[in-house]
Amino acid sequence: MNGILLLGATSDIGGELTRRLCPGRPVVLAARRPDSLTDIAAQLRSAGATQVHTLAFEATDLTSHREVVTRAQELTGGVATTILAYGILGDQQRAETDETHAAEIATIDYTAQISMLTVLADSMPHGEIIAFSSIAGWRARRANYVYGSTKAGLDAFCQGLADRLHGSRLRLITARPGFVIGSMTQGMTPAPMSVTPDQVADAVATEIHTGKGSTTLWIPRRLQLLAWVMKLVPRPIWRHMPR
Ligand SMILES: NC(=O)c1ccc[n+]([C@@H]2O[C@H](COP(=O)([O-])OP(=O)(O)OC[C@H]3O[C@@H](n4cnc5c(N)ncnc54)[C@H](OP(=O)(O)O)[C@@H]3O)[C@@H](O)[C@H]2O)c1
């Protein structure tokens, strides 16, 4: 019972993390475009995954979440690690006037996350769940408050779920990366303390291999200092912060 389930399997961060965890283990890649998984599946096989299965997964179809997890359990003989790597940054400017887009960001980045986390906490007897919060949720910024608000909500949910899992054999690792240079941020100027998907994957994989119990990880670690300073910046200055 040592399967890996990667939800949002074309994710840069999710792919890097799964590559580090997969040697000797069966993997299920779940994505809304399962036909685009050939490369990542081949990479995982050559990294040592014993089997690689693919599943169709549309995060906004909340009624499918339990079925996807059950299918992944059947395919692998049991899932011990689940990575929730799906998410969108969305278009803040568009979301300010297009309520459908604002709701789409909220559905993928909050509602579909807490729905899946609830299914996973209910159906995984042991192992670890990895969820991705963000510095964007730490203090909402005028420049990306729609995405930021979903991460704030998700982070709060994760803190509570981690406490609920305390003392059980299942742990929740909540990653709080800063700016990650990759597909999601393509075309944007990297923020201070930017990291790569490799660095995020390294930090989470190290925690999985050496840590115990649920935890929250700032990535990079020194971002935590900046985060505390962020809370002290007066609002008239804060509202001019870039994304
Ligand atoms: N990149 C950053 O700067 C950053 C910083 C902090 C936190 N994070 C968080 O880290 C996580 C992973 O980010 P990443 O950088 O790896 O992003 P990414 O490379 O853009 O990958 C996002 C993944 O989400 C999938 N996805 C989007 N909407 C979906 C839906 N409705 N149903 C199913 N899958 C869907 C995408 O599928 P398609 O390929 O089909 O679009 C893609 O596989 C996200 O939660 C993100 O918010 C990222």
PDB file of C-alpha atoms and ligand atoms in Angstrom:
ATOM      1  CA  MET A   1       0.000   0.000   0.000  1.00  0.00           C
ATOM      2  CA  ASN A   2       2.455   2.659  -1.182  1.00  0.00           C
ATOM      3  CA  GLY A   3       0.855   4.268  -4.224  1.00  0.00           C
ATOM      4  CA  ILE A   4       1.233   7.912  -5.195  1.00  0.00           C
ATOM      5  CA  LEU A   5      -1.697   9.952  -6.522  1.00  0.00           C
ATOM      6  CA  LEU A   6      -0.795  13.170  -8.347  1.00  0.00           C
ATOM      7  CA  LEU A   7      -3.846  15.370  -8.933  1.00  0.00           C
ATOM      8  CA  GLY A   8      -3.207  17.993 -11.604  1.00  0.00           C
ATOM      9  CA  ALA A   9      -0.535  15.826 -13.162  1.00  0.00           C
ATOM     10  CA  THR A  10       0.783  18.382 -15.683  1.00  0.00           C
ATOM     11  CA  SER A  11       1.818  20.681 -12.807  1.00  0.00           C
ATOM     12  CA  ASP A  12       5.501  21.700 -12.800  1.00  0.00           C
ATOM     13  CA  ILE A  13       5.781  21.352  -9.034  1.00  0.00           C
ATOM     14  CA  GLY A  14       3.692  18.157  -8.860  1.00  0.00           C
ATOM     15  CA  GLY A  15       5.778  16.480 -11.589  1.00  0.00           C
ATOM     16  CA  GLU A  16       9.080  17.347  -9.894  1.00  0.00           C
ATOM     17  CA  LEU A  17       7.857  16.134  -6.518  1.00  0.00           C
ATOM     18  CA  THR A  18       6.474  12.872  -7.909  1.00  0.00           C
ATOM     19  CA  ARG A  19       9.783  12.193  -9.697  1.00  0.00           C
ATOM     20  CA  ARG A  20      11.529  12.362  -6.331  1.00  0.00           C
ATOM     21  CA  LEU A  21       9.045  10.066  -4.578  1.00  0.00           C
ATOM     22  CA  CYS A  22       8.287   7.444  -7.246  1.00  0.00           C
ATOM     23  CA  PRO A  23      11.196   4.951  -7.207  1.00  0.00           C
ATOM     24  CA  GLY A  24       9.769   1.515  -6.362  1.00  0.00           C
ATOM     25  CA  ARG A  25       6.197   2.793  -6.153  1.00  0.00           C
ATOM     26  CA  PRO A  26       3.063   2.715  -8.359  1.00  0.00           C
ATOM     27  CA  VAL A  27       1.799   6.123  -9.507  1.00  0.00           C
ATOM     28  CA  VAL A  28      -1.584   7.423 -10.674  1.00  0.00           C
ATOM     29  CA  LEU A  29      -1.490  10.618 -12.732  1.00  0.00           C
ATOM     30  CA  ALA A  30      -4.847  12.405 -12.702  1.00  0.00           C
ATOM     31  CA  ALA A  31      -5.336  15.329 -15.093  1.00  0.00           C
ATOM     32  CA  ARG A  32      -8.027  17.129 -17.025  1.00  0.00           C
ATOM     33  CA  ARG A  33      -6.008  16.441 -20.204  1.00  0.00           C
ATOM     34  CA  PRO A  34      -4.908  12.820 -19.668  1.00  0.00           C
ATOM     35  CA  ASP A  35      -3.676  12.651 -23.290  1.00  0.00           C
ATOM     36  CA  SER A  36      -0.928  15.133 -22.368  1.00  0.00           C
ATOM     37  CA  LEU A  37       0.692  12.819 -19.813  1.00  0.00           C
ATOM     38  CA  THR A  38       2.918  10.734 -22.106  1.00  0.00           C
ATOM     39  CA  ASP A  39       6.135  12.623 -21.281  1.00  0.00           C
ATOM     40  CA  ILE A  40       5.659  12.776 -17.524  1.00  0.00           C
ATOM     41  CA  ALA A  41       4.634   9.089 -17.454  1.00  0.00           C
ATOM     42  CA  ALA A  42       7.827   8.131 -19.343  1.00  0.00           C
ATOM     43  CA  GLN A  43       9.948  10.271 -17.003  1.00  0.00           C
ATOM     44  CA  LEU A  44       8.439   8.614 -13.934  1.00  0.00           C
ATOM     45  CA  ARG A  45       8.994   5.130 -15.360  1.00  0.00           C
ATOM     46  CA  SER A  46      12.641   5.922 -16.009  1.00  0.00           C
ATOM     47  CA  ALA A  47      12.910   7.425 -12.507  1.00  0.00           C
ATOM     48  CA  GLY A  48      11.850   4.026 -11.100  1.00  0.00           C
ATOM     49  CA  ALA A  49       8.046   4.042 -10.757  1.00  0.00           C
ATOM     50  CA  THR A  50       6.822   0.434 -10.819  1.00  0.00           C
ATOM     51  CA  GLN A  51       3.597   1.322 -12.701  1.00  0.00           C
ATOM     52  CA  VAL A  52       2.163   4.568 -14.067  1.00  0.00           C
ATOM     53  CA  HIS A  53      -1.602   4.838 -14.582  1.00  0.00           C
ATOM     54  CA  THR A  54      -3.525   7.819 -15.916  1.00  0.00           C
ATOM     55  CA  LEU A  55      -7.004   9.022 -15.003  1.00  0.00           C
ATOM     56  CA  ALA A  56      -9.239  11.836 -16.236  1.00  0.00           C
ATOM     57  CA  PHE A  57      -9.744  14.412 -13.482  1.00  0.00           C
ATOM     58  CA  GLU A  58     -11.653  17.675 -13.722  1.00  0.00           C
ATOM     59  CA  ALA A  59     -11.298  19.437 -10.372  1.00  0.00           C
ATOM     60  CA  THR A  60     -14.493  21.468 -10.750  1.00  0.00           C
ATOM     61  CA  ASP A  61     -16.525  18.239 -11.012  1.00  0.00           C
ATOM     62  CA  LEU A  62     -16.792  17.869  -7.245  1.00  0.00           C
ATOM     63  CA  THR A  63     -19.028  14.800  -7.458  1.00  0.00           C
ATOM     64  CA  SER A  64     -16.177  12.887  -9.152  1.00  0.00           C
ATOM     65  CA  HIS A  65     -13.632  13.399  -6.355  1.00  0.00           C
ATOM     66  CA  ARG A  66     -14.455  10.319  -4.296  1.00  0.00           C
ATOM     67  CA  GLU A  67     -14.585   8.141  -7.402  1.00  0.00           C
ATOM     68  CA  VAL A  68     -11.130   9.333  -8.558  1.00  0.00           C
ATOM     69  CA  VAL A  69      -9.590   8.502  -5.174  1.00  0.00           C
ATOM     70  CA  THR A  70     -11.302   5.093  -5.046  1.00  0.00           C
ATOM     71  CA  ARG A  71     -10.077   4.288  -8.560  1.00  0.00           C
ATOM     72  CA  ALA A  72      -6.524   5.338  -7.641  1.00  0.00           C
ATOM     73  CA  GLN A  73      -6.661   3.076  -4.559  1.00  0.00           C
ATOM     74  CA  GLU A  74      -7.770   0.152  -6.761  1.00  0.00           C
ATOM     75  CA  LEU A  75      -5.098   0.766  -9.401  1.00  0.00           C
ATOM     76  CA  THR A  76      -2.216   0.995  -6.919  1.00  0.00           C
ATOM     77  CA  GLY A  77      -3.405  -1.381  -4.198  1.00  0.00           C
ATOM     78  CA  GLY A  78      -3.597   1.626  -1.847  1.00  0.00           C
ATOM     79  CA  VAL A  79      -2.487   5.276  -1.973  1.00  0.00           C
ATOM     80  CA  ALA A  80      -0.007   6.443   0.674  1.00  0.00           C
ATOM     81  CA  THR A  81       0.900   9.843  -0.817  1.00  0.00           C
ATOM     82  CA  THR A  82      -1.456  12.290  -2.503  1.00  0.00           C
ATOM     83  CA  ILE A  83      -0.295  15.561  -4.042  1.00  0.00           C
ATOM     84  CA  LEU A  84      -2.947  18.202  -4.777  1.00  0.00           C
ATOM     85  CA  ALA A  85      -1.115  20.117  -7.496  1.00  0.00           C
ATOM     86  CA  TYR A  86      -4.030  21.547  -9.477  1.00  0.00           C
ATOM     87  CA  GLY A  87      -4.614  25.268  -9.435  1.00  0.00           C
ATOM     88  CA  ILE A  88      -4.889  28.395 -11.552  1.00  0.00           C
ATOM     89  CA  LEU A  89      -3.537  31.886 -10.987  1.00  0.00           C
ATOM     90  CA  GLY A  90      -6.372  33.323 -13.025  1.00  0.00           C
ATOM     91  CA  ASP A  91      -6.548  36.813 -14.459  1.00  0.00           C
ATOM     92  CA  GLN A  92      -6.975  39.296 -11.597  1.00  0.00           C
ATOM     93  CA  GLN A  93      -7.933  42.162 -13.874  1.00  0.00           C
ATOM     94  CA  ARG A  94     -10.633  40.095 -15.580  1.00  0.00           C
ATOM     95  CA  ALA A  95     -11.882  38.715 -12.275  1.00  0.00           C
ATOM     96  CA  GLU A  96     -12.497  42.273 -11.012  1.00  0.00           C
ATOM     97  CA  THR A  97     -15.389  42.698 -13.436  1.00  0.00           C
ATOM     98  CA  ASP A  98     -16.217  39.136 -14.545  1.00  0.00           C
ATOM     99  CA  GLU A  99     -17.852  37.347 -11.624  1.00  0.00           C
ATOM    100  CA  THR A 100     -17.822  34.045 -13.526  1.00  0.00           C
ATOM    101  CA  HIS A 101     -14.022  34.151 -13.661  1.00  0.00           C
ATOM    102  CA  ALA A 102     -13.739  35.168  -9.989  1.00  0.00           C
ATOM    103  CA  ALA A 103     -15.940  32.183  -9.098  1.00  0.00           C
ATOM    104  CA  GLU A 104     -13.904  29.887 -11.379  1.00  0.00           C
ATOM    105  CA  ILE A 105     -10.686  30.808  -9.512  1.00  0.00           C
ATOM    106  CA  ALA A 106     -12.446  30.253  -6.180  1.00  0.00           C
ATOM    107  CA  THR A 107     -13.849  26.891  -7.313  1.00  0.00           C
ATOM    108  CA  ILE A 108     -10.547  25.454  -8.502  1.00  0.00           C
ATOM    109  CA  ASP A 109      -8.271  26.981  -5.851  1.00  0.00           C
ATOM    110  CA  TYR A 110     -10.548  26.680  -2.812  1.00  0.00           C
ATOM    111  CA  THR A 111     -13.767  24.670  -3.176  1.00  0.00           C
ATOM    112  CA  ALA A 112     -12.216  21.833  -5.183  1.00  0.00           C
ATOM    113  CA  GLN A 113      -9.276  21.727  -2.779  1.00  0.00           C
ATOM    114  CA  ILE A 114     -11.322  21.394   0.399  1.00  0.00           C
ATOM    115  CA  SER A 115     -13.651  18.890  -1.261  1.00  0.00           C
ATOM    116  CA  MET A 116     -10.712  16.678  -2.258  1.00  0.00           C
ATOM    117  CA  LEU A 117      -8.958  17.117   1.099  1.00  0.00           C
ATOM    118  CA  THR A 118     -12.144  15.965   2.829  1.00  0.00           C
ATOM    119  CA  VAL A 119     -12.330  12.835   0.657  1.00  0.00           C
ATOM    120  CA  LEU A 120      -8.637  12.083   1.195  1.00  0.00           C
ATOM    121  CA  ALA A 121      -8.747  12.530   4.975  1.00  0.00           C
ATOM    122  CA  ASP A 122     -11.714  10.178   4.993  1.00  0.00           C
ATOM    123  CA  SER A 123     -10.210   7.498   2.767  1.00  0.00           C
ATOM    124  CA  MET A 124      -6.436   7.389   3.338  1.00  0.00           C
ATOM    125  CA  PRO A 125      -5.626   5.330   6.451  1.00  0.00           C
ATOM    126  CA  HIS A 126      -1.984   6.488   6.575  1.00  0.00           C
ATOM    127  CA  GLY A 127       0.686   8.376   4.687  1.00  0.00           C
ATOM    128  CA  GLU A 128       0.764  12.007   3.637  1.00  0.00           C
ATOM    129  CA  ILE A 129      -1.294  14.560   1.777  1.00  0.00           C
ATOM    130  CA  ILE A 130       0.491  17.536   0.231  1.00  0.00           C
ATOM    131  CA  ALA A 131      -1.495  20.734  -0.303  1.00  0.00           C
ATOM    132  CA  PHE A 132      -0.238  23.980  -1.836  1.00  0.00           C
ATOM    133  CA  SER A 133      -1.013  27.221  -0.095  1.00  0.00           C
ATOM    134  CA  SER A 134       0.995  30.335  -1.046  1.00  0.00           C
ATOM    135  CA  ILE A 135       2.548  33.518   0.291  1.00  0.00           C
ATOM    136  CA  ALA A 136      -0.305  35.143  -1.693  1.00  0.00           C
ATOM    137  CA  GLY A 137      -2.713  33.981   1.015  1.00  0.00           C
ATOM    138  CA  TRP A 138      -0.691  35.387   3.894  1.00  0.00           C
ATOM    139  CA  ARG A 139      -1.859  38.961   3.393  1.00  0.00           C
ATOM    140  CA  ALA A 140      -4.158  39.700   0.470  1.00  0.00           C
ATOM    141  CA  ARG A 141      -2.769  42.209  -1.975  1.00  0.00           C
ATOM    142  CA  ARG A 142      -4.785  44.586  -4.127  1.00  0.00           C
ATOM    143  CA  ALA A 143      -2.885  43.223  -7.156  1.00  0.00           C
ATOM    144  CA  ASN A 144      -3.969  39.561  -6.736  1.00  0.00           C
ATOM    145  CA  TYR A 145      -6.648  39.414  -4.053  1.00  0.00           C
ATOM    146  CA  VAL A 146      -8.869  36.902  -5.863  1.00  0.00           C
ATOM    147  CA  TYR A 147      -6.205  34.171  -6.010  1.00  0.00           C
ATOM    148  CA  GLY A 148      -4.820  35.324  -2.635  1.00  0.00           C
ATOM    149  CA  SER A 149      -8.183  34.971  -0.934  1.00  0.00           C
ATOM    150  CA  THR A 150      -8.527  31.362  -2.094  1.00  0.00           C
ATOM    151  CA  LYS A 151      -5.088  30.533  -0.695  1.00  0.00           C
ATOM    152  CA  ALA A 152      -5.956  32.236   2.615  1.00  0.00           C
ATOM    153  CA  GLY A 153      -9.086  30.095   2.871  1.00  0.00           C
ATOM    154  CA  LEU A 154      -7.278  26.932   1.863  1.00  0.00           C
ATOM    155  CA  ASP A 155      -4.464  27.614   4.318  1.00  0.00           C
ATOM    156  CA  ALA A 156      -6.956  28.084   7.173  1.00  0.00           C
ATOM    157  CA  PHE A 157      -8.696  24.828   6.208  1.00  0.00           C
ATOM    158  CA  CYS A 158      -5.334  23.032   6.181  1.00  0.00           C
ATOM    159  CA  GLN A 159      -4.361  24.322   9.639  1.00  0.00           C
ATOM    160  CA  GLY A 160      -7.621  22.947  11.036  1.00  0.00           C
ATOM    161  CA  LEU A 161      -7.366  19.656   9.166  1.00  0.00           C
ATOM    162  CA  ALA A 162      -3.775  19.206  10.364  1.00  0.00           C
ATOM    163  CA  ASP A 163      -4.993  19.558  13.949  1.00  0.00           C
ATOM    164  CA  ARG A 164      -7.772  17.077  13.284  1.00  0.00           C
ATOM    165  CA  LEU A 165      -5.209  14.547  11.973  1.00  0.00           C
ATOM    166  CA  HIS A 166      -2.867  15.037  14.943  1.00  0.00           C
ATOM    167  CA  GLY A 167      -2.145  11.659  16.531  1.00  0.00           C
ATOM    168  CA  SER A 168      -3.337   9.713  13.474  1.00  0.00           C
ATOM    169  CA  ARG A 169      -1.169   7.889  10.917  1.00  0.00           C
ATOM    170  CA  LEU A 170      -2.074  10.391   8.218  1.00  0.00           C
ATOM    171  CA  ARG A 171      -0.301  13.738   7.991  1.00  0.00           C
ATOM    172  CA  LEU A 172      -0.887  16.904   6.030  1.00  0.00           C
ATOM    173  CA  ILE A 173       2.020  18.891   4.631  1.00  0.00           C
ATOM    174  CA  THR A 174       0.947  22.415   3.737  1.00  0.00           C
ATOM    175  CA  ALA A 175       3.486  24.029   1.425  1.00  0.00           C
ATOM    176  CA  ARG A 176       3.621  27.845   1.370  1.00  0.00           C
ATOM    177  CA  PRO A 177       5.876  28.740  -1.540  1.00  0.00           C
ATOM    178  CA  GLY A 178       6.658  32.259  -2.633  1.00  0.00           C
ATOM    179  CA  PHE A 179       6.916  33.094  -6.323  1.00  0.00           C
ATOM    180  CA  VAL A 180       7.728  29.923  -8.298  1.00  0.00           C
ATOM    181  CA  ILE A 181       9.302  30.399 -11.718  1.00  0.00           C
ATOM    182  CA  GLY A 182       7.294  28.090 -13.990  1.00  0.00           C
ATOM    183  CA  SER A 183       4.219  27.696 -16.213  1.00  0.00           C
ATOM    184  CA  MET A 184       1.873  29.409 -13.753  1.00  0.00           C
ATOM    185  CA  THR A 185       3.983  32.568 -13.607  1.00  0.00           C
ATOM    186  CA  GLN A 186       5.190  32.586 -17.210  1.00  0.00           C
ATOM    187  CA  GLY A 187       5.801  36.130 -18.494  1.00  0.00           C
ATOM    188  CA  MET A 188       5.842  37.651 -14.989  1.00  0.00           C
ATOM    189  CA  THR A 189       8.908  39.277 -13.424  1.00  0.00           C
ATOM    190  CA  PRO A 190      10.145  37.010 -10.619  1.00  0.00           C
ATOM    191  CA  ALA A 191       9.524  38.424  -7.122  1.00  0.00           C
ATOM    192  CA  PRO A 192      12.273  38.569  -4.433  1.00  0.00           C
ATOM    193  CA  MET A 193      13.127  35.111  -3.021  1.00  0.00           C
ATOM    194  CA  SER A 194      11.711  33.341  -6.091  1.00  0.00           C
ATOM    195  CA  VAL A 195      12.242  29.604  -6.276  1.00  0.00           C
ATOM    196  CA  THR A 196      12.006  26.934  -8.987  1.00  0.00           C
ATOM    197  CA  PRO A 197       9.692  23.894  -9.037  1.00  0.00           C
ATOM    198  CA  ASP A 198      12.821  21.809  -8.254  1.00  0.00           C
ATOM    199  CA  GLN A 199      13.452  23.747  -5.071  1.00  0.00           C
ATOM    200  CA  VAL A 200       9.823  23.416  -3.964  1.00  0.00           C
ATOM    201  CA  ALA A 201       9.910  19.674  -4.698  1.00  0.00           C
ATOM    202  CA  ASP A 202      13.197  19.267  -2.800  1.00  0.00           C
ATOM    203  CA  ALA A 203      11.795  20.994   0.290  1.00  0.00           C
ATOM    204  CA  VAL A 204       8.598  18.904   0.326  1.00  0.00           C
ATOM    205  CA  ALA A 205      10.408  15.615  -0.447  1.00  0.00           C
ATOM    206  CA  THR A 206      12.874  16.274   2.393  1.00  0.00           C
ATOM    207  CA  GLU A 207       9.980  16.881   4.772  1.00  0.00           C
ATOM    208  CA  ILE A 208       8.269  13.660   3.623  1.00  0.00           C
ATOM    209  CA  HIS A 209      11.439  11.618   4.119  1.00  0.00           C
ATOM    210  CA  THR A 210      12.674  13.136   7.371  1.00  0.00           C
ATOM    211  CA  GLY A 211       9.740  14.837   9.083  1.00  0.00           C
ATOM    212  CA  LYS A 212       6.991  13.526  11.300  1.00  0.00           C
ATOM    213  CA  GLY A 213       3.406  14.661  11.692  1.00  0.00           C
ATOM    214  CA  SER A 214       1.603  17.481   9.923  1.00  0.00           C
ATOM    215  CA  THR A 215       3.501  20.665   9.215  1.00  0.00           C
ATOM    216  CA  THR A 216       3.531  23.929   7.263  1.00  0.00           C
ATOM    217  CA  LEU A 217       6.550  24.679   5.089  1.00  0.00           C
ATOM    218  CA  TRP A 218       7.658  28.126   3.960  1.00  0.00           C
ATOM    219  CA  ILE A 219       9.594  27.717   0.697  1.00  0.00           C
ATOM    220  CA  PRO A 220      12.241  29.098   0.793  1.00  0.00           C
ATOM    221  CA  ARG A 221      12.442  28.911   4.572  1.00  0.00           C
ATOM    222  CA  ARG A 222      13.625  32.527   4.922  1.00  0.00           C
ATOM    223  CA  LEU A 223      10.347  33.679   3.355  1.00  0.00           C
ATOM    224  CA  GLN A 224       8.813  33.298   6.817  1.00  0.00           C
ATOM    225  CA  LEU A 225      10.773  36.348   8.029  1.00  0.00           C
ATOM    226  CA  LEU A 226       9.551  38.445   5.124  1.00  0.00           C
ATOM    227  CA  ALA A 227       6.021  37.194   5.780  1.00  0.00           C
ATOM    228  CA  TRP A 228       6.042  38.534   9.341  1.00  0.00           C
ATOM    229  CA  VAL A 229       7.338  41.888   8.132  1.00  0.00           C
ATOM    230  CA  MET A 230       4.585  41.950   5.489  1.00  0.00           C
ATOM    231  CA  LYS A 231       1.954  42.008   8.238  1.00  0.00           C
ATOM    232  CA  LEU A 232       3.472  45.210   9.653  1.00  0.00           C
ATOM    233  CA  VAL A 233       3.389  47.274   6.456  1.00  0.00           C
ATOM    234  CA  PRO A 234       0.774  50.051   6.798  1.00  0.00           C
ATOM    235  CA  ARG A 235      -2.212  49.697   4.488  1.00  0.00           C
ATOM    236  CA  PRO A 236      -1.642  52.915   2.462  1.00  0.00           C
ATOM    237  CA  ILE A 237       1.736  51.459   1.427  1.00  0.00           C
ATOM    238  CA  TRP A 238       0.524  47.853   1.186  1.00  0.00           C
ATOM    239  CA  ARG A 239      -2.181  48.657  -1.332  1.00  0.00           C
ATOM    240  CA  HIS A 240       0.484  49.690  -3.868  1.00  0.00           C
ATOM    241  CA  MET A 241       2.394  46.391  -3.630  1.00  0.00           C
ATOM    242  CA  PRO A 242       2.831  44.577  -6.951  1.00  0.00           C
ATOM    243  CA  ARG A 243       1.624  40.973  -7.284  1.00  0.00           C
TER     244      ARG A 243
HETATM  245  N1  LIG B   1       3.745  28.782  -9.452  1.00  0.00           N
HETATM  246  C1  LIG B   1       3.740  29.564  -8.363  1.00  0.00           C
HETATM  247  O1  LIG B   1       4.291  30.696  -8.334  1.00  0.00           O
HETATM  248  C2  LIG B   1       3.094  29.074  -7.095  1.00  0.00           C
HETATM  249  C3  LIG B   1       3.373  29.720  -5.881  1.00  0.00           C
HETATM  250  C4  LIG B   1       2.735  29.294  -4.710  1.00  0.00           C
HETATM  251  C5  LIG B   1       1.836  28.242  -4.775  1.00  0.00           C
HETATM  252  N2  LIG B   1       1.589  27.626  -5.974  1.00  0.00           N
HETATM  253  C6  LIG B   1       0.598  26.556  -5.987  1.00  0.00           C
HETATM  254  O2  LIG B   1       1.225  25.309  -6.237  1.00  0.00           O
HETATM  255  C7  LIG B   1       0.326  24.447  -6.933  1.00  0.00           C
HETATM  256  C8  LIG B   1       1.011  23.899  -8.175  1.00  0.00           C
HETATM  257  O3  LIG B   1       1.416  25.002  -8.977  1.00  0.00           O
HETATM  258  P1  LIG B   1       2.347  24.868 -10.297  1.00  0.00           P
HETATM  259  O4  LIG B   1       3.300  26.016 -10.279  1.00  0.00           O
HETATM  260  O5  LIG B   1       2.883  23.504 -10.418  1.00  0.00           O
HETATM  261  O6  LIG B   1       1.254  25.141 -11.410  1.00  0.00           O
HETATM  262  P2  LIG B   1       1.125  24.656 -12.939  1.00  0.00           P
HETATM  263  O7  LIG B   1       2.419  24.113 -13.449  1.00  0.00           O
HETATM  264  O8  LIG B   1       0.479  25.790 -13.659  1.00  0.00           O
HETATM  265  O9  LIG B   1       0.115  23.441 -12.821  1.00  0.00           O
HETATM  266  C9  LIG B   1      -1.220  23.615 -12.436  1.00  0.00           C
HETATM  267  C10 LIG B   1      -1.970  22.339 -12.743  1.00  0.00           C
HETATM  268  O10 LIG B   1      -3.352  22.503 -12.399  1.00  0.00           O
HETATM  269  C11 LIG B   1      -4.135  21.876 -13.411  1.00  0.00           C
HETATM  270  N3  LIG B   1      -5.487  22.372 -13.404  1.00  0.00           N
HETATM  271  C12 LIG B   1      -5.919  23.651 -13.506  1.00  0.00           C
HETATM  272  N4  LIG B   1      -7.253  23.695 -13.486  1.00  0.00           N
HETATM  273  C13 LIG B   1      -7.693  22.409 -13.370  1.00  0.00           C
HETATM  274  C14 LIG B   1      -8.957  21.803 -13.298  1.00  0.00           C
HETATM  275  N5  LIG B   1     -10.079  22.534 -13.379  1.00  0.00           N
HETATM  276  N6  LIG B   1      -9.032  20.462 -13.169  1.00  0.00           N
HETATM  277  C15 LIG B   1      -7.910  19.707 -13.108  1.00  0.00           C
HETATM  278  N7  LIG B   1      -6.668  20.228 -13.181  1.00  0.00           N
HETATM  279  C16 LIG B   1      -6.571  21.559 -13.306  1.00  0.00           C
HETATM  280  C17 LIG B   1      -3.368  22.227 -14.682  1.00  0.00           C
HETATM  281  O11 LIG B   1      -3.822  21.421 -15.744  1.00  0.00           O
HETATM  282  P3  LIG B   1      -3.668  21.890 -17.288  1.00  0.00           P
HETATM  283  O12 LIG B   1      -2.257  21.543 -17.679  1.00  0.00           O
HETATM  284  O13 LIG B   1      -4.697  21.073 -17.975  1.00  0.00           O
HETATM  285  O14 LIG B   1      -3.936  23.371 -17.333  1.00  0.00           O
HETATM  286  C18 LIG B   1      -1.948  21.916 -14.220  1.00  0.00           C
HETATM  287  O15 LIG B   1      -1.712  20.534 -14.254  1.00  0.00           O
HETATM  288  C19 LIG B   1      -0.918  25.289  -7.225  1.00  0.00           C
HETATM  289  O16 LIG B   1      -1.886  25.087  -6.209  1.00  0.00           O
HETATM  290  C20 LIG B   1      -0.405  26.715  -7.116  1.00  0.00           C
HETATM  291  O17 LIG B   1      -1.447  27.636  -6.781  1.00  0.00           O
HETATM  292  C21 LIG B   1       2.216  27.999  -7.115  1.00  0.00           C
END
